[in-house]
mmCIF file of C-alpha atoms in Angstrom:
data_model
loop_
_atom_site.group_PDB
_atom_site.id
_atom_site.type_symbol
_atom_site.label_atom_id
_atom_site.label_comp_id
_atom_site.label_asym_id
_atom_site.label_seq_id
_atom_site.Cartn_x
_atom_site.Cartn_y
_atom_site.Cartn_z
ATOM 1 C CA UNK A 1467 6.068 -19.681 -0.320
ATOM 2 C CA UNK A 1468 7.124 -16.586 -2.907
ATOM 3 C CA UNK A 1469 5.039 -14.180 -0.059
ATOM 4 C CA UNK A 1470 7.245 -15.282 2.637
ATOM 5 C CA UNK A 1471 10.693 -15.072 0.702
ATOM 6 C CA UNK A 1472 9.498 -11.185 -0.523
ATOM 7 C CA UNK A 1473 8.393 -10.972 2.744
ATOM 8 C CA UNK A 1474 11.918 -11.877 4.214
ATOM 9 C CA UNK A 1475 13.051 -9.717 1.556
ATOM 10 C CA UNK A 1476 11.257 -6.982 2.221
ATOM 11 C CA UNK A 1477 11.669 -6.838 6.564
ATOM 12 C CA UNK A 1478 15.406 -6.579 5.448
ATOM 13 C CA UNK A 1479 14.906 -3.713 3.961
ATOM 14 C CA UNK A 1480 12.745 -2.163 6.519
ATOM 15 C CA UNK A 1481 15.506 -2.822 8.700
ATOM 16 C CA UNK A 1482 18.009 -1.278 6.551
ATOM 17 C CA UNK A 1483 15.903 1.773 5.633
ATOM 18 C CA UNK A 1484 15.730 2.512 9.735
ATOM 19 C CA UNK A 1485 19.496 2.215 10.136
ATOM 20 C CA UNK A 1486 20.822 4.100 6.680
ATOM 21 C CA UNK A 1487 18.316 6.866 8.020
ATOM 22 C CA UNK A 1488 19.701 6.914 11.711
ATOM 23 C CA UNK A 1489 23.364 7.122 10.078
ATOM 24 C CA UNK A 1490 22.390 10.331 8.045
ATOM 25 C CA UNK A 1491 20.746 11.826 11.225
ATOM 26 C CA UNK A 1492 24.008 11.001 13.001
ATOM 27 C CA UNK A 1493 22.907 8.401 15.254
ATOM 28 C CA UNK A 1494 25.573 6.073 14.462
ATOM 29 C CA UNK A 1495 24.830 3.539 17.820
ATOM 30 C CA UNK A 1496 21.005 2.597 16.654
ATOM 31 C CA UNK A 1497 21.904 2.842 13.160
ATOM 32 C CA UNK A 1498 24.236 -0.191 13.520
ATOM 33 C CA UNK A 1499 22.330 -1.963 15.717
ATOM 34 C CA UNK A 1500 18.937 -2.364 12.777
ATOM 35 C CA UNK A 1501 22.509 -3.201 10.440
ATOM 36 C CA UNK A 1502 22.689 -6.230 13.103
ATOM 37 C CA UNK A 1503 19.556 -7.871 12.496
ATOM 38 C CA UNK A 1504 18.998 -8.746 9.085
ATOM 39 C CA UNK A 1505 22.700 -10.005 8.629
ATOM 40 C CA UNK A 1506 22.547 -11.925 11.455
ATOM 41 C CA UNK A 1507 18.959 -13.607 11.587
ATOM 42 C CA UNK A 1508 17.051 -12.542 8.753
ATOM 43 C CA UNK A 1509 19.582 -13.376 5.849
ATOM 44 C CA UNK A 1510 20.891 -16.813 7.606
ATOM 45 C CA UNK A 1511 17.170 -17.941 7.880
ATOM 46 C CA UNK A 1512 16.605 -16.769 4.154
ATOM 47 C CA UNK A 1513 19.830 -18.815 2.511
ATOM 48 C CA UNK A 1514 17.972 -22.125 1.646
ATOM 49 C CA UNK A 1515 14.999 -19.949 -0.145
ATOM 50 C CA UNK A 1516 17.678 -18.493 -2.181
ATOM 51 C CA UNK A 1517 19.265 -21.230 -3.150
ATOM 52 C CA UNK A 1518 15.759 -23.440 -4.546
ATOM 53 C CA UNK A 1519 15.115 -20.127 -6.288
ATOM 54 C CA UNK A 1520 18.820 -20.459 -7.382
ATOM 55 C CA UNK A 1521 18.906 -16.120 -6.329
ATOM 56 C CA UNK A 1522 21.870 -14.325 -6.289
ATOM 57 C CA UNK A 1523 22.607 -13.666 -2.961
ATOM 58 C CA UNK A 1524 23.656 -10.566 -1.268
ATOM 59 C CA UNK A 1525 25.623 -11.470 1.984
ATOM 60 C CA UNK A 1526 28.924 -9.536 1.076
ATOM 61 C CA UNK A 1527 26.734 -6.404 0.528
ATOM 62 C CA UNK A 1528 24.806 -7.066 3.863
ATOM 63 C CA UNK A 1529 28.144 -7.673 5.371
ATOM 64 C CA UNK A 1530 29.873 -4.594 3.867
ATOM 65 C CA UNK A 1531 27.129 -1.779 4.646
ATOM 66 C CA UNK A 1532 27.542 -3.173 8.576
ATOM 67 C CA UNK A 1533 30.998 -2.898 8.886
ATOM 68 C CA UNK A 1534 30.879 0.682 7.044
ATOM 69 C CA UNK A 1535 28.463 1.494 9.450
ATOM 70 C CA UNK A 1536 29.889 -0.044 12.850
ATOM 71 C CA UNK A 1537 33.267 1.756 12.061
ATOM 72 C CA UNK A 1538 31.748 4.857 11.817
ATOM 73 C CA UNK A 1539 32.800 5.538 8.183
ATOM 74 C CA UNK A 1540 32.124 8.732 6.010
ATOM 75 C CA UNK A 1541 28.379 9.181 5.168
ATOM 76 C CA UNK A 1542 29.401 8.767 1.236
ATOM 77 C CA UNK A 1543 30.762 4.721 2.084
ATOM 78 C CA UNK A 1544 27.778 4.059 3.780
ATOM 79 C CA UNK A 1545 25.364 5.944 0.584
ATOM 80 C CA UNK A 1546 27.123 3.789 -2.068
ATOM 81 C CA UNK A 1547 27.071 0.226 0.684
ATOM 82 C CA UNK A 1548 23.754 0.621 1.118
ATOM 83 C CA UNK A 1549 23.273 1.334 -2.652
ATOM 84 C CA UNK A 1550 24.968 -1.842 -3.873
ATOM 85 C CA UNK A 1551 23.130 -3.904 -0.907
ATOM 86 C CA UNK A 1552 19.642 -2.523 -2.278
ATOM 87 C CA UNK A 1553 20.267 -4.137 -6.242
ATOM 88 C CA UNK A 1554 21.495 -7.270 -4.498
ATOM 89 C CA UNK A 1555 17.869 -7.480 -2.802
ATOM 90 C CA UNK A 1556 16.812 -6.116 -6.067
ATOM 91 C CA UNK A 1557 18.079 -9.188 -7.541
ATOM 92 C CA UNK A 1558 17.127 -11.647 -5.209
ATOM 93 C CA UNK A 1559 13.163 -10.352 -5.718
ATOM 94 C CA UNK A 1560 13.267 -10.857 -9.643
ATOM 95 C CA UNK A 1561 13.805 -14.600 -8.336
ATOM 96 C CA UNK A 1562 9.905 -15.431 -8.274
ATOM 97 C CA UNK A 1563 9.255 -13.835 -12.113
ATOM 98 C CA UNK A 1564 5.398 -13.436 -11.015
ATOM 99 C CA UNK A 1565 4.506 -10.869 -9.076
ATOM 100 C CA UNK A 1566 1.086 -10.833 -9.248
ATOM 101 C CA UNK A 1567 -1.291 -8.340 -7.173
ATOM 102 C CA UNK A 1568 -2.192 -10.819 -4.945
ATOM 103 C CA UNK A 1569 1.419 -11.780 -3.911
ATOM 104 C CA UNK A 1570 2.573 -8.047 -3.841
ATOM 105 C CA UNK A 1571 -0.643 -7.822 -1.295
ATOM 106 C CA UNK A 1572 0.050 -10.641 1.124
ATOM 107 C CA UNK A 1573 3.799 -8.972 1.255
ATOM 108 C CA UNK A 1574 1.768 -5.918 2.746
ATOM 109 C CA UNK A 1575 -0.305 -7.492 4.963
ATOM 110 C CA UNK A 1576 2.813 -8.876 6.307
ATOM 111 C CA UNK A 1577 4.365 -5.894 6.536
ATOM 112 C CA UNK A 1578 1.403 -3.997 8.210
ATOM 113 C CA UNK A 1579 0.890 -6.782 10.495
ATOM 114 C CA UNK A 1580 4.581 -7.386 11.492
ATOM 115 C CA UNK A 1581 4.655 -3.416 12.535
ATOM 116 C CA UNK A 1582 1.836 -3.804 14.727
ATOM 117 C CA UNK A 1583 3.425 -6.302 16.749
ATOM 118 C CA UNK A 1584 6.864 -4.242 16.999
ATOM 119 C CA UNK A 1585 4.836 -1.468 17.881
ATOM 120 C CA UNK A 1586 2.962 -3.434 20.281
ATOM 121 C CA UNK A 1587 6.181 -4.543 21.858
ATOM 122 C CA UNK A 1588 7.285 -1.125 22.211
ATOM 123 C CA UNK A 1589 4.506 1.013 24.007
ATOM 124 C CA UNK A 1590 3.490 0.293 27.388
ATOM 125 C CA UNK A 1591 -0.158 -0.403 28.277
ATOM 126 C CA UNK A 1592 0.324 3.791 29.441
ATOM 127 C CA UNK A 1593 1.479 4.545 25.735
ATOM 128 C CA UNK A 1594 4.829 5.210 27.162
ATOM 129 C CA UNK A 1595 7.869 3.915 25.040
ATOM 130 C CA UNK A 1596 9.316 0.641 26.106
ATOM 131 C CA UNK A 1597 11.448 -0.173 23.822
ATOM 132 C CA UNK A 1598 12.790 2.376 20.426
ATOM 133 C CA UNK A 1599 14.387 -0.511 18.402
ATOM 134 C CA UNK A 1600 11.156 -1.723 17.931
ATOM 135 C CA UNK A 1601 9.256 1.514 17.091
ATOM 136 C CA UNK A 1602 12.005 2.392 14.411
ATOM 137 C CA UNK A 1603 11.345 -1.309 13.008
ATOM 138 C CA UNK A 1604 7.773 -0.570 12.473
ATOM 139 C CA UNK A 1605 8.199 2.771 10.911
ATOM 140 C CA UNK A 1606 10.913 0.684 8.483
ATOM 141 C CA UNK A 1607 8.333 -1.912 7.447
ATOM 142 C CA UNK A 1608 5.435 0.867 7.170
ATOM 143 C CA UNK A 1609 7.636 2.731 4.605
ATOM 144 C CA UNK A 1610 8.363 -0.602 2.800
ATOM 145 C CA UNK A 1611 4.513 -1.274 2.579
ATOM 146 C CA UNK A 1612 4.129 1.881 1.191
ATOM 147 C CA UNK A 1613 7.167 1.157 -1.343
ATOM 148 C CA UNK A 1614 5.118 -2.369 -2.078
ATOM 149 C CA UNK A 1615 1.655 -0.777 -2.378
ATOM 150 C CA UNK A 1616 3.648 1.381 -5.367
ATOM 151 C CA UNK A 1617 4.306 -1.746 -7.049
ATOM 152 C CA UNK A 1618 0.675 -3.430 -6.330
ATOM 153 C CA UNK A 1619 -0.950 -0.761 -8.222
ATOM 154 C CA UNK A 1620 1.288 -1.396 -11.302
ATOM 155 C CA UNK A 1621 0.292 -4.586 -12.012
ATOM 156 C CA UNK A 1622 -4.196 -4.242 -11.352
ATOM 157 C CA UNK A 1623 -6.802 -2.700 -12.300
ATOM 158 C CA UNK A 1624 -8.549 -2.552 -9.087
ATOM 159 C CA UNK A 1625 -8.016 0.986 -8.603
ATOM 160 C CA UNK A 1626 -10.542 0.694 -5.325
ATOM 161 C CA UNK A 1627 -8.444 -2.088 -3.527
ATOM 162 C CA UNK A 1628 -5.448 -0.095 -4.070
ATOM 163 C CA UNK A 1629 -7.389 2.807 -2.584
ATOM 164 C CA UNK A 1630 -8.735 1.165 0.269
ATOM 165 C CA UNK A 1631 -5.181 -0.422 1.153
ATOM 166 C CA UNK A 1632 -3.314 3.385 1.162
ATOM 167 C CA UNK A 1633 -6.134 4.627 3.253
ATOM 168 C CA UNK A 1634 -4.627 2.214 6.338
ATOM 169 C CA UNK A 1635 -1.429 2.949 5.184
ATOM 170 C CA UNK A 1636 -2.089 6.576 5.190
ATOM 171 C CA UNK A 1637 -3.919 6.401 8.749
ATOM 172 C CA UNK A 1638 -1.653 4.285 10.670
ATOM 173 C CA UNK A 1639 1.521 6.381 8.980
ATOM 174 C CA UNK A 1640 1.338 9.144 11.610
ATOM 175 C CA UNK A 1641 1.716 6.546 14.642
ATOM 176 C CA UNK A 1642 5.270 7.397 14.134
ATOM 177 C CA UNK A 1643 6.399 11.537 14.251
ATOM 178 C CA UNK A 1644 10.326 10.256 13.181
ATOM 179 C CA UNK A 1645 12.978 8.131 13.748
ATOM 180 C CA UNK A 1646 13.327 8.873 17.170
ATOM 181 C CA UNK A 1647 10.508 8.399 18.961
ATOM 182 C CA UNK A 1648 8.952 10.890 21.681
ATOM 183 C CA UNK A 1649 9.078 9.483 25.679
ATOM 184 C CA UNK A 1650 5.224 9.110 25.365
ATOM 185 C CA UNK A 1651 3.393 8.329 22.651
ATOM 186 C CA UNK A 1652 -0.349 8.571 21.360
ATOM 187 C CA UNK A 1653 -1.905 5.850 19.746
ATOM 188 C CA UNK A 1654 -2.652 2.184 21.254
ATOM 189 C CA UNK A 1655 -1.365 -0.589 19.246
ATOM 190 C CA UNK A 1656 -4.918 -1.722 18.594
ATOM 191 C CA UNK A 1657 -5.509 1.041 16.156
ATOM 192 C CA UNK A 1658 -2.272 -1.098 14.014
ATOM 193 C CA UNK A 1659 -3.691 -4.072 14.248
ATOM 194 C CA UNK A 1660 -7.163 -2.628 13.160
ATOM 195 C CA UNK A 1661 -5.618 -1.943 9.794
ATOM 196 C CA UNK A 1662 -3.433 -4.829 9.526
ATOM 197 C CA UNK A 1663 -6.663 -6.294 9.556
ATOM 198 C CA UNK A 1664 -8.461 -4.194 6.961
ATOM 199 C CA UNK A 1665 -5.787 -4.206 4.769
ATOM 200 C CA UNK A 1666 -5.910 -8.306 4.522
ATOM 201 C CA UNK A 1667 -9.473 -8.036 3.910
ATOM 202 C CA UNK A 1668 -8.920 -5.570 1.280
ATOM 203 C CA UNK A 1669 -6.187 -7.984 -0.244
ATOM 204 C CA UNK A 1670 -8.381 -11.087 -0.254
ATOM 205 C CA UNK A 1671 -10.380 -9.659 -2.886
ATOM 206 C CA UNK A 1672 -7.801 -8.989 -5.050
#
């Protein structure tokens, strides 16, 4: 399935985007633990796809951005890392040559609905935080939705879909007030979900 592989694709670099953005605010710890995730499940689950897509992989640059990271190197390492590891993914996407609207949108919806459950798994049924790893991971694959949603509206027409998908984006985005979240927070995970949902009804009729 092309939506899963982009998928894959694209929860790596929700992961990444978390971490690299941790590093620059200095938290060095929980930026290198998001760096352990997609190297060590994401990518080794994603090998096969690349290779019947016969995709360049990027494990070197996966691998080099961690160890800059876990060492604690100078900002400027990890900037350029993460760089190179971004056109590797880059390169592994131009693998399935047609990216059609209704791909791009399932990617989303996978997205959307991905960072419900992480959120889900890190409020309490009292909306206070359980568990920050999995907060950050839903802001990462929020942003990345957004990122895809760019890319949706380059290749359709339907102006209104596009639309109606940003306006979940857009009302779910303030679940998260940074990187770090707060000790108690103010939204229920049903109001993620609720979107997921609209957002894959939005997509089927594209």
């Amino acid at each position: 399935s092309d939506a899963v592989y982009l998928g894959q694709l694209a929860f790596i670099r929700g992961h990444l985007n978390v971490g690299v953005n941790l590093y620059r605010e200095g938290d060095e710890e929980a930026s290198a633990t998001h760096m352990k995730h997609p190297e060590s499940e994401i990518y080794a689950a994603l090998q096969p796809a690349l290779e019947a897509r016969d995709a360049p992989g990027f494990a070197e640059q996966l691998a080099a951005l961690a160890v800059a990271v876990e060492s604690g190197a100078p900002l400027a390492e990890v900037e350029a890392a993460y760089q190179a590891l971004l056109q590797g993914i880059t390169a592994a996407e131009q693998a399935v040559p047609d990216q059609n609207a209704r791909l791009l949108g399932e990617v989303i919806v996978d997205l959307v609905s991905t960072a419900a459950a992480e959120y889900d798994i890190a409020v309490h049924d009292d909306l206070t935080l359980e568990n920050a790893h999995e907060y950050q991971d839903a802001l990462g694959f929020i942003r990345v939705a957004y990122d895809y949603l760019d890319r949706l509206a380059t290749v359709t027409a339907d102006t209104s879909t596009v639309n109606a998908i940003r306006e979940q984006l857009d009302l779910v985005h303030p679940v998260w007030s940074g990187l770090q979240p707060p000790q108690r927070l103010h939204t229920r995970p049903s109001v993620v979900y609720g979107a997921a949902s609209r957002i894959e009804l939005a997509v089927s009729r594209l």
